[in-house]
Coordinates of C-alpha atoms in Angstrom, one line a residue:
Chain R
E1 CA -29.1 -1.2 11.0
V2 CA -25.7 0.4 10.4
Q3 CA -23.4 -1.6 8.4
L4 CA -20.1 -1.1 6.9
V5 CA -18.7 -4.1 5.2
E6 CA -15.2 -4.4 3.8
S7 CA -13.9 -6.4 1.0
G8 CA -10.9 -6.8 -1.2
G9 CA -8.3 -8.2 1.1
G10 CA -6.2 -11.2 0.7
F11 CA -2.6 -12.6 0.2
I12 CA -0.4 -10.7 -2.0
Q13 CA 3.4 -10.3 -2.9
S14 CA 5.5 -7.4 -1.9
G15 CA 5.4 -4.5 -4.5
R16 CA 2.1 -5.4 -5.9
S17 CA -1.3 -3.4 -5.5
L18 CA -4.4 -4.3 -4.0
R19 CA -7.8 -2.4 -3.9
L20 CA -10.2 -2.6 -0.9
S21 CA -13.9 -1.5 -0.9
C22 CA -16.2 -0.8 1.8
A23 CA -20.2 -1.1 1.4
A24 CA -22.2 1.3 3.4
S25 CA -25.9 1.0 4.4
G26 CA -28.2 1.9 7.2
F27 CA -27.3 5.5 7.4
R28 CA -26.9 8.5 5.2
F29 CA -23.5 8.3 3.7
D30 CA -22.9 11.7 2.8
D31 CA -23.3 12.9 6.2
F32 CA -20.0 11.4 7.2
S33 CA -16.4 11.6 6.6
M34 CA -15.2 8.0 5.9
H35 CA -11.8 6.7 6.9
W36 CA -9.6 3.6 6.7
L37 CA -7.6 2.4 9.8
R38 CA -5.6 -0.7 10.3
Q39 CA -4.3 -3.0 13.1
G40 CA -1.3 -5.0 12.5
P41 CA -0.9 -8.4 13.7
G42 CA -1.0 -8.2 17.5
K43 CA -0.6 -4.5 17.2
G44 CA -2.5 -1.3 18.1
L45 CA -4.5 0.8 15.7
E46 CA -3.4 3.1 12.9
W47 CA -5.2 5.6 10.8
V48 CA -4.6 5.0 7.1
A49 CA -6.5 7.6 5.3
G50 CA -9.6 9.6 5.5
I51 CA -11.9 11.6 3.2
S52 CA -14.5 14.3 3.6
W53 CA -18.2 13.8 2.8
N54 CA -17.7 15.6 -0.7
S55 CA -14.3 14.3 -1.3
D56 CA -12.9 17.8 -1.1
T57 CA -10.4 16.9 1.5
S58 CA -8.3 13.8 2.2
G59 CA -5.4 12.8 4.0
Y60 CA -3.0 10.0 4.7
G61 CA -0.9 8.6 7.5
G62 CA 2.8 9.2 6.8
S63 CA 3.6 5.6 6.3
V64 CA 1.2 5.4 3.2
E65 CA 1.4 8.7 1.8
G66 CA 2.0 8.6 -1.9
R67 CA 1.3 5.0 -2.1
F68 CA -2.2 4.8 -1.0
T69 CA -5.4 6.6 -2.6
I70 CA -8.8 6.9 -0.7
S71 CA -12.1 7.7 -2.9
R72 CA -15.8 7.5 -2.3
D73 CA -18.9 7.3 -4.4
N74 CA -21.8 8.8 -2.6
A75 CA -24.2 7.4 -5.2
R76 CA -23.2 3.9 -4.6
K77 CA -22.3 4.4 -0.6
T78 CA -18.8 2.9 -1.3
L79 CA -15.5 3.8 0.0
S80 CA -12.3 2.5 -1.7
L81 CA -8.6 2.2 -0.8
Q82 CA -6.0 2.0 -3.7
M83 CA -2.9 0.4 -2.4
N84 CA 0.0 0.4 -4.4
S85 CA 3.7 -0.6 -3.7
L86 CA 2.8 -2.9 -0.8
T87 CA 5.2 -4.2 1.7
G88 CA 5.0 -6.5 4.7
D89 CA 4.4 -3.4 6.9
D90 CA 1.2 -3.2 5.3
S91 CA -0.2 -6.5 6.4
G92 CA -3.0 -6.3 8.9
L93 CA -6.8 -6.0 9.4
Y94 CA -8.0 -3.0 7.4
F95 CA -11.2 -1.2 9.1
C96 CA -13.5 1.1 7.3
A97 CA -15.0 3.6 9.9
R98 CA -17.0 6.7 9.9
A99 CA -16.9 9.9 11.6
P100 CA -19.7 12.4 12.2
G101 CA -19.3 16.1 11.5
G102 CA -16.7 17.3 9.2
Y103 CA -13.4 15.9 8.3
S104 CA -11.7 17.7 10.9
S105 CA -11.5 16.3 14.3
P106 CA -13.0 13.0 13.7
R107 CA -14.3 10.5 16.2
F108 CA -14.8 7.0 14.6
D109 CA -18.3 6.3 15.8
F110 CA -18.8 3.0 13.7
W111 CA -16.4 0.4 12.4
G112 CA -16.7 -2.4 10.0
Q113 CA -15.6 -5.9 11.0
G114 CA -12.6 -5.4 8.6
T115 CA -10.7 -6.9 5.7
R116 CA -7.3 -8.7 6.2
V117 CA -4.3 -8.0 4.0
N118 CA -1.4 -10.2 4.1
V119 CA 1.8 -9.0 2.2
S120 CA 4.6 -11.5 1.7
S121 CA 8.1 -10.7 0.7
Chain S
D1 CA 2.6 13.7 14.5
I2 CA 1.2 13.8 18.1
Q3 CA 2.5 10.9 20.2
M4 CA -0.2 9.0 22.6
T5 CA 1.3 7.5 25.6
Q6 CA -1.1 5.2 27.4
S7 CA -0.5 3.7 31.0
P8 CA -0.5 1.1 32.3
S9 CA -0.3 -1.2 29.1
S10 CA -2.0 -3.7 31.2
L11 CA -3.9 -4.2 34.5
S12 CA -5.6 -7.0 36.4
A13 CA -8.6 -6.1 38.1
S14 CA -12.0 -7.8 39.8
V15 CA -15.3 -7.3 39.0
G16 CA -16.6 -4.2 40.9
D17 CA -13.1 -2.5 41.1
R18 CA -12.9 1.1 39.9
V19 CA -10.2 1.2 37.3
T20 CA -8.4 4.3 35.6
I21 CA -6.4 4.3 32.5
T22 CA -4.3 7.6 31.6
C23 CA -3.4 8.9 28.1
R24 CA -0.6 11.6 27.9
T25 CA -0.1 13.4 24.7
S26 CA 3.2 15.0 23.4
Q27 CA 1.6 18.4 22.9
D28 CA -1.5 20.3 24.1
I29 CA -4.6 19.0 22.4
R30 CA -7.1 20.7 24.3
N31 CA -9.9 18.4 24.8
Y32 CA -9.5 16.3 21.5
V33 CA -9.3 12.9 22.9
N34 CA -11.8 9.8 22.2
W35 CA -11.7 6.4 23.8
Y36 CA -12.2 3.1 22.4
Q37 CA -13.0 -0.4 23.6
Q38 CA -12.0 -3.5 21.5
K39 CA -12.9 -7.0 22.4
P40 CA -11.1 -10.0 20.8
G41 CA -12.2 -10.6 17.3
E42 CA -14.3 -7.5 17.3
A43 CA -14.0 -4.2 15.7
P44 CA -13.3 -1.4 18.2
K45 CA -16.2 0.6 19.6
L46 CA -16.2 4.2 20.4
L47 CA -17.1 5.0 24.3
M48 CA -16.3 8.6 24.9
Y49 CA -15.4 11.7 22.7
F50 CA -14.2 15.0 23.3
T51 CA -12.8 14.0 26.5
S52 CA -15.9 13.4 28.4
N53 CA -18.8 13.0 26.2
L54 CA -20.4 9.6 26.7
K55 CA -21.6 7.9 23.5
G56 CA -25.2 7.0 23.2
G57 CA -25.8 3.5 24.9
V58 CA -22.5 3.4 26.6
P59 CA -23.0 2.8 30.4
A60 CA -22.7 5.6 32.8
R61 CA -20.0 3.6 34.8
F62 CA -17.6 4.8 32.1
S63 CA -16.4 8.4 32.5
G64 CA -13.6 10.6 31.0
S65 CA -11.8 13.6 32.1
G66 CA -8.6 15.8 31.6
S67 CA -7.4 18.5 29.5
K68 CA -4.3 19.7 27.3
T69 CA -1.7 16.7 27.7
E70 CA -3.3 14.4 30.3
F71 CA -6.4 12.6 30.1
T72 CA -8.2 9.6 31.9
L73 CA -10.8 7.0 31.4
T74 CA -12.4 5.7 34.4
I75 CA -14.6 2.7 34.9
G76 CA -16.5 2.7 38.0
G77 CA -17.5 -0.5 39.0
L78 CA -15.9 -3.0 36.4
Q79 CA -18.4 -5.5 35.0
P80 CA -17.6 -9.0 33.1
E81 CA -18.2 -7.4 29.7
D82 CA -15.6 -4.7 30.4
F83 CA -12.6 -6.9 30.0
A84 CA -11.1 -5.8 26.7
I85 CA -8.5 -3.3 25.4
Y86 CA -9.0 0.3 25.6
Y87 CA -7.4 2.9 23.3
C88 CA -7.3 6.8 23.4
Q89 CA -7.1 8.7 20.1
Q90 CA -6.4 12.3 19.4
S91 CA -8.5 14.2 17.2
Y92 CA -6.8 17.5 17.3
S93 CA -4.4 17.4 14.4
A94 CA -3.8 14.8 11.5
P95 CA -2.5 12.3 11.4
W96 CA -5.1 11.2 14.0
T97 CA -3.2 8.9 16.4
F98 CA -3.7 6.3 18.9
G99 CA -2.4 5.2 22.1
H100 CA -0.8 1.6 22.2
G101 CA -3.6 0.4 24.5
T102 CA -4.3 -0.8 27.7
Q103 CA -5.6 -4.4 28.2
V104 CA -7.8 -4.9 31.1
E105 CA -7.9 -8.4 32.5
I106 CA -9.7 -10.4 35.0
K107 CA -7.7 -10.8 38.4

């Protein structure tokens, strides 16, 4: 059974840092690019960051570029997101998702249940 | 960034109705559109990719069409389990962007 389980969310003050993790199981992790997406309270979906299967390619949404860093450990089947200089706009439910094929043209074919981040000012 | 404009933002329909959701993009994205369904308290689920390819396990009442800048998701014969929010997403050019969603409600 495919599983993606996010962790690391919580309440944090504006300006601080937080690290999210995603544990994958039930599929061959290094066959997929991996991504973080988020959903603000009552809002739609926003792609945050993505990384290719071998970490050669990564990319970020404009609102997080320079503050967030995505990484992966294929041996441990984990995906991480280091989030620095957090603001209230970063609050939301953070999902980990996989995308088959290469890093380009992703379709997010399986999502975790998400971990919630609340940034207070 | 490529803008995705979905319409309508919400609709009310009855079981058995045919429903169409439209997604317009700010530039030609060929056929690089994917569609997702999200129910309350759940993660989004992929329904359709590259405009018209149904993900395995998704009922055949869902169909997709379009090209360039205009795309549609059609539900042919709405079922009770289809009441949800639907999002389009472009996979043509990073950053990968989503429409704002269409909420399908029970009439």
